[in-house]
PDB file of C-alpha atoms in Angstrom:
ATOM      1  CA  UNK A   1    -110.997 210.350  55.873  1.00 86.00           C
ATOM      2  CA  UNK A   2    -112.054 207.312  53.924  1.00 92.00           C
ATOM      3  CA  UNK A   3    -114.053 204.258  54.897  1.00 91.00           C
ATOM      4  CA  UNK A   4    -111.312 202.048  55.348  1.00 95.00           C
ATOM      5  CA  UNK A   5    -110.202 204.691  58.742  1.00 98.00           C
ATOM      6  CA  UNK A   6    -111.243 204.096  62.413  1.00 98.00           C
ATOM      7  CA  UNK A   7    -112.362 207.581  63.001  1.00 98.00           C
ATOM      8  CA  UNK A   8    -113.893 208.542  66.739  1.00 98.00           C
ATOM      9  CA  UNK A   9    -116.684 210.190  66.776  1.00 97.00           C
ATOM     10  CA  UNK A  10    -119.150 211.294  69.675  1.00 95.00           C
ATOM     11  CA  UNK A  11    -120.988 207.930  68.317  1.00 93.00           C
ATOM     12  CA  UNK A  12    -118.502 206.024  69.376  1.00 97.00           C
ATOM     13  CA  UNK A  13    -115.813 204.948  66.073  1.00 98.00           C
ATOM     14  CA  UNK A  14    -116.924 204.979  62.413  1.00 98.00           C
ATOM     15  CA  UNK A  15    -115.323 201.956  60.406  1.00 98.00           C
ATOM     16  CA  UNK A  16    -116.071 200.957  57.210  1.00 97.00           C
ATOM     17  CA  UNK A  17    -119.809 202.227  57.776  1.00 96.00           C
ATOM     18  CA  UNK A  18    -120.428 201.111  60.830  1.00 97.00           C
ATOM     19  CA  UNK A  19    -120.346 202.287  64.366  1.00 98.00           C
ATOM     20  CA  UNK A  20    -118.723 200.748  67.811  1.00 98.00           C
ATOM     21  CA  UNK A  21    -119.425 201.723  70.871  1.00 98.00           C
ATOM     22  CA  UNK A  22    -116.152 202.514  72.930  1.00 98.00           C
ATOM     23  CA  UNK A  23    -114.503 203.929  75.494  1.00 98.00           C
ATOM     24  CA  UNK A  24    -111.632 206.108  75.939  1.00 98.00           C
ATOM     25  CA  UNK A  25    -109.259 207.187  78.625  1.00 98.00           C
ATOM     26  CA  UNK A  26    -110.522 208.077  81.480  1.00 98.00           C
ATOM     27  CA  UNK A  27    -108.212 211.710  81.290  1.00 98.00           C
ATOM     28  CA  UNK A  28    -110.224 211.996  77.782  1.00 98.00           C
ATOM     29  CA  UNK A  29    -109.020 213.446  74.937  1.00 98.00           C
ATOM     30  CA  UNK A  30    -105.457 215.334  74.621  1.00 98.00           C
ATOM     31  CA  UNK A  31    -103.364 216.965  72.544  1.00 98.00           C
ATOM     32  CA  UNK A  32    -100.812 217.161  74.918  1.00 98.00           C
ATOM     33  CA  UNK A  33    -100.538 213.180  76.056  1.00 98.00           C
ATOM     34  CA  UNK A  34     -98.036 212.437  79.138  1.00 97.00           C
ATOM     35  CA  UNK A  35     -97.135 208.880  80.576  1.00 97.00           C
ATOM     36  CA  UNK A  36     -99.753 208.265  83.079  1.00 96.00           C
ATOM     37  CA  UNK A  37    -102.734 210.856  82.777  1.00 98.00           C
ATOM     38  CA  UNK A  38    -105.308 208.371  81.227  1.00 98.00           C
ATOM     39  CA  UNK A  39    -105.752 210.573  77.980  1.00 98.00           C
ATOM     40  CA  UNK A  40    -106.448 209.261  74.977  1.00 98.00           C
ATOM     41  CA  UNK A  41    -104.317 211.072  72.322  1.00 98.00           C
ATOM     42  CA  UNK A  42    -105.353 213.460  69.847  1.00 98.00           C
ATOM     43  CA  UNK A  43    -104.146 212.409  66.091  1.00 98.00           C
ATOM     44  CA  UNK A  44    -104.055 210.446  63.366  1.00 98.00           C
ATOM     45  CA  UNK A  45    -102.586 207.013  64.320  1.00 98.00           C
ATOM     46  CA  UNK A  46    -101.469 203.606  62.460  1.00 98.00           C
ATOM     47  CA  UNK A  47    -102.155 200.121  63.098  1.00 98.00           C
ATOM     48  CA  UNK A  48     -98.724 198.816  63.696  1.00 98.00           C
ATOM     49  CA  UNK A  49     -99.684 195.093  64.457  1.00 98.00           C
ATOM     50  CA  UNK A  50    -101.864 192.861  66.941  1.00 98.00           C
ATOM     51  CA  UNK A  51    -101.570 190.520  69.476  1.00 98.00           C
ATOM     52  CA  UNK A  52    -103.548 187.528  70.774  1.00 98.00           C
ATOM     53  CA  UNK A  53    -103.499 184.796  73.144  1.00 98.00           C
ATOM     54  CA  UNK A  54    -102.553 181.635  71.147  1.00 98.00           C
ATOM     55  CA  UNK A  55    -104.164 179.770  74.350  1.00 98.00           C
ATOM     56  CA  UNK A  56    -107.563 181.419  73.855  1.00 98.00           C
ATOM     57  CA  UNK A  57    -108.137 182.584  70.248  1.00 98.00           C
ATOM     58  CA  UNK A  58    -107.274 180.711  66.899  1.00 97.00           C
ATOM     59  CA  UNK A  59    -105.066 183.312  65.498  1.00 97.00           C
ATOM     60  CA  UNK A  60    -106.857 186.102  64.042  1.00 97.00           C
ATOM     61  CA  UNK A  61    -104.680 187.415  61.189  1.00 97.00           C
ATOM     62  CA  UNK A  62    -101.314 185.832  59.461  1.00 97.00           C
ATOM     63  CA  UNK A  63     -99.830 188.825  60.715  1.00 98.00           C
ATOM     64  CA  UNK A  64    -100.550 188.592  64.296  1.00 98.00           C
ATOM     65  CA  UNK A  65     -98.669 187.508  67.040  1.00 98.00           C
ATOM     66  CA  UNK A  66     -98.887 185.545  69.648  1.00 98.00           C
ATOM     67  CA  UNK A  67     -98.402 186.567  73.022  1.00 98.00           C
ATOM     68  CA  UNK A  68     -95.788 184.760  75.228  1.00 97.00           C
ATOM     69  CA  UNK A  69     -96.054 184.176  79.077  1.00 97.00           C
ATOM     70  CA  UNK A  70     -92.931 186.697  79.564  1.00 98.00           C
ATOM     71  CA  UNK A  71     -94.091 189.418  77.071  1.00 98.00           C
ATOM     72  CA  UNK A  72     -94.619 192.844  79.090  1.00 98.00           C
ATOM     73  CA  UNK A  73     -94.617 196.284  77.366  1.00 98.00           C
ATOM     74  CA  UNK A  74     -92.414 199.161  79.389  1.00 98.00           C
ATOM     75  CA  UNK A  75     -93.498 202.402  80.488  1.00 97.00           C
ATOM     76  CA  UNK A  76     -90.839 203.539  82.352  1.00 97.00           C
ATOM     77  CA  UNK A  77     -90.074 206.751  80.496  1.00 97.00           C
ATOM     78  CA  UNK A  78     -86.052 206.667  81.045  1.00 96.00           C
ATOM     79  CA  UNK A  79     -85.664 203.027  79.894  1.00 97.00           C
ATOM     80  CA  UNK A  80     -84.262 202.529  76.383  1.00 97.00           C
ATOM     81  CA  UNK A  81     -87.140 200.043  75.775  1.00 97.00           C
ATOM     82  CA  UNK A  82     -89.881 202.787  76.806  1.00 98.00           C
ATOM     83  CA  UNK A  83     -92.817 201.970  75.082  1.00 97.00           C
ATOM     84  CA  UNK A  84     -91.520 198.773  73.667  1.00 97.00           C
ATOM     85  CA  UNK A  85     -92.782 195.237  73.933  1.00 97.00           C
ATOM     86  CA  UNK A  86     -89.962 193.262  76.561  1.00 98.00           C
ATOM     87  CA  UNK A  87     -89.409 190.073  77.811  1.00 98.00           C
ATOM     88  CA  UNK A  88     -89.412 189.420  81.371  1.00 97.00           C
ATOM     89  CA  UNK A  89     -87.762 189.160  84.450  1.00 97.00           C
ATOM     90  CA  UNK A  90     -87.981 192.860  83.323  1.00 98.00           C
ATOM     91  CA  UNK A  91     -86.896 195.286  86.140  1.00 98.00           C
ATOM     92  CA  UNK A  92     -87.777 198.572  85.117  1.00 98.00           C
ATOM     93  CA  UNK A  93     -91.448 199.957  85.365  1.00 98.00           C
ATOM     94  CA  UNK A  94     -93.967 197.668  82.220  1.00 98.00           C
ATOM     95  CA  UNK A  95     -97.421 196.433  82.054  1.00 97.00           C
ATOM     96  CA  UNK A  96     -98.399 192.713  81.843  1.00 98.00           C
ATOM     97  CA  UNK A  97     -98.968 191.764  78.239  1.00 98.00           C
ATOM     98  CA  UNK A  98    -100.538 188.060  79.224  1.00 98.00           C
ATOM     99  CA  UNK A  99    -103.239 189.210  81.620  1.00 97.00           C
ATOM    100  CA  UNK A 100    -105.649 187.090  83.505  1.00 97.00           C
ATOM    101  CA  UNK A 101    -108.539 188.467  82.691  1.00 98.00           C
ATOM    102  CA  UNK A 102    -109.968 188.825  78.868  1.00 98.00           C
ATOM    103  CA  UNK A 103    -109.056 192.701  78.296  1.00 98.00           C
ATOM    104  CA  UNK A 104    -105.541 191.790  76.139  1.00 98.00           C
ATOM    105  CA  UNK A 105    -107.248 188.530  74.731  1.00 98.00           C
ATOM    106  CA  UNK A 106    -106.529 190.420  71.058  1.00 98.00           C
ATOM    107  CA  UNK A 107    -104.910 193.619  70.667  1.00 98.00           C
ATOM    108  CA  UNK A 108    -104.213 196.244  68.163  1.00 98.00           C
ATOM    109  CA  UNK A 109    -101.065 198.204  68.496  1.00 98.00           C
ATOM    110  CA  UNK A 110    -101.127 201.688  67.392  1.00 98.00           C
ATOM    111  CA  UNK A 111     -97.615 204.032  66.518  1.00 98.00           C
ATOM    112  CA  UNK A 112     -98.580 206.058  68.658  1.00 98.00           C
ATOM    113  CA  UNK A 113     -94.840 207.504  70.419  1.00 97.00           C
ATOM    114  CA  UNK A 114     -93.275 204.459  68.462  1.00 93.00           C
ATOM    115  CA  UNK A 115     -91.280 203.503  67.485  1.00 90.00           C
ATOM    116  CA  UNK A 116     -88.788 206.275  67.969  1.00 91.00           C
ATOM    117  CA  UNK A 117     -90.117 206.918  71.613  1.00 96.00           C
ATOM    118  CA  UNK A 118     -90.479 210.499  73.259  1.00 97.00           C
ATOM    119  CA  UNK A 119     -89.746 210.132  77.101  1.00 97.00           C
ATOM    120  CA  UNK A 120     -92.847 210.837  79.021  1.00 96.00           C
ATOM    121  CA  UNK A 121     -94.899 210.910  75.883  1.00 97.00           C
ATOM    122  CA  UNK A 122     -97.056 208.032  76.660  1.00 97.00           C
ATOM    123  CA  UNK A 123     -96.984 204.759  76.214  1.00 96.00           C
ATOM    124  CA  UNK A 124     -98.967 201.659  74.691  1.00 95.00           C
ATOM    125  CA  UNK A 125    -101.565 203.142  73.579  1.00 98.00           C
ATOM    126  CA  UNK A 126    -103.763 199.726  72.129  1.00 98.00           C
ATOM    127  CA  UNK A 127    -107.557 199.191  70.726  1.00 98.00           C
ATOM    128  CA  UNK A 128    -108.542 195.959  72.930  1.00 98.00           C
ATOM    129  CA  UNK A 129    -111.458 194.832  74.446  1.00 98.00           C
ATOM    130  CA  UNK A 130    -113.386 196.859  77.661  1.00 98.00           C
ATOM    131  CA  UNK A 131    -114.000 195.366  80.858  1.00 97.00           C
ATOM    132  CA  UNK A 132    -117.654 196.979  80.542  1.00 96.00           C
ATOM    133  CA  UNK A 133    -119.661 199.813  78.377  1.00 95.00           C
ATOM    134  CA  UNK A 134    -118.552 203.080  79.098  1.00 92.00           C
ATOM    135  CA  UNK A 135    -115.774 201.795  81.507  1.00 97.00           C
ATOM    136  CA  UNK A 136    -112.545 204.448  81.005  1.00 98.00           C
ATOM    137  CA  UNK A 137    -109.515 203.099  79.804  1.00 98.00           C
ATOM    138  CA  UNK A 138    -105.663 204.474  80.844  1.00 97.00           C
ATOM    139  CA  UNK A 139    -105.440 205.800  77.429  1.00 98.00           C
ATOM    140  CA  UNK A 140    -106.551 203.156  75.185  1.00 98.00           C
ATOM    141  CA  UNK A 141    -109.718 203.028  73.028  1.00 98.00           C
ATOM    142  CA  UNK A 142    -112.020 199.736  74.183  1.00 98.00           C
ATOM    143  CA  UNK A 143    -114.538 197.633  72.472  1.00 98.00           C
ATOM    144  CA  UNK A 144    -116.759 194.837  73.426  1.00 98.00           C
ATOM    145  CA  UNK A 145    -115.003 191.729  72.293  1.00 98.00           C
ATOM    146  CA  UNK A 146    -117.576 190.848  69.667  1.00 98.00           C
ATOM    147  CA  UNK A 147    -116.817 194.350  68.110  1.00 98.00           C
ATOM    148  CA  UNK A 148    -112.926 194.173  68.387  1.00 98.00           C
ATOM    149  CA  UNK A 149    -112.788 190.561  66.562  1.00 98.00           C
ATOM    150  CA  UNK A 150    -114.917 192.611  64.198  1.00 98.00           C
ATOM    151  CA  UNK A 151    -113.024 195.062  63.375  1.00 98.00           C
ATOM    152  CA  UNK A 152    -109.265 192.823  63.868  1.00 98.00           C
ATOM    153  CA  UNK A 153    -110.712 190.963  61.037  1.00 98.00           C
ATOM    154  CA  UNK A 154    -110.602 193.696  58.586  1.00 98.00           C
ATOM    155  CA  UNK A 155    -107.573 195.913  60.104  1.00 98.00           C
ATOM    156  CA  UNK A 156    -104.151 195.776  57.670  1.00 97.00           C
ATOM    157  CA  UNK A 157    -101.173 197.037  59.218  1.00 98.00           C
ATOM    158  CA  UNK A 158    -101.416 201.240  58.248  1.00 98.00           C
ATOM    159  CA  UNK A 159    -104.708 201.581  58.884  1.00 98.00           C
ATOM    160  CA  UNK A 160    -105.802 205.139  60.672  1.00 98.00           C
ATOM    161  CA  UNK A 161    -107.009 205.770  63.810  1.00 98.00           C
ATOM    162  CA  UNK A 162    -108.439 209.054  63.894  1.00 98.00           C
ATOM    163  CA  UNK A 163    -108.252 210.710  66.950  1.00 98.00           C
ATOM    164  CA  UNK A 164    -110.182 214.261  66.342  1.00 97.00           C
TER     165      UNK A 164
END
């Protein structure tokens, strides 16, 4: 582990000598992550990009992207985009990338079951903001917003997220 990895700890997650409050799925921690059980998997993850809304944030890295009105991400485990960003009208089973609320204002797309994706494996597994301290995510790891614009700002595409 070096100081440039997002490592969880019972502290919340270590980064670059700091810690962040967070919170994790609300099935905790797994080794053995399925589509729907709310874990948060076990592992050693990469940073594989970020999103943002271009309508409510300035853009946050040169390598981010924006997020369109029609961009949706699909968890249907026996589509051939499974755990894949898609466009909609998008028929098979996907979660709303462009959300009203603030929790996908900016997010950070781990590797995890991508890009080559395992059916039923789980899917979108992101670092974005929390609705509220210690609220559970589906699987994802949440931050307050001031802490995820802290860390997007010194994320590169590779970094680790350390799942212990």
């Amino acid at each position: 582990m070096t100081p440039n990895d997002l490592v969880l700890t019972p502290r919340g997650v270590r980064f670059k000598g700091r810690y962040f409050p967070c919170s994790i799925g609300k099935g905790g921690l797994s080794d053995t992550k399925r589509e729907g059980d709310g874990a948060t998997p076990r592992g050693v993850h990469k940073i594989v990009g970020m999103l943002y809304r271009a309508d409510r944030l300035a853009e946050p890295r040169p390598w981010a992207l924006p997020i369109g009105k029609d961009d949706l991400w699909c968890d249907a485990p026996d589509h051939t985009d499974y755990n894949q960003q898609v466009r909609g009208p998008f028929a098979a089973s996907h979660e709303v990338m462009r959300r009203a609320d603030p929790l996908y204002d900016l997010i950070l797309i781990t590797d995890w079951n991508w890009q080559e994706a395992v059916s039923g494996r789980g899917s979108a597994i992101f670092l974005h903001q929390w609705r509220r301290p210690g609220y559970a995510t589906e699987g994802c790891i949440a931050f307050s917003r001031a802490d995820l614009h802290w860390i997007a700002a010194r994320v590169v595409p590779g970094t680790r997220v350390i799942v212990p």
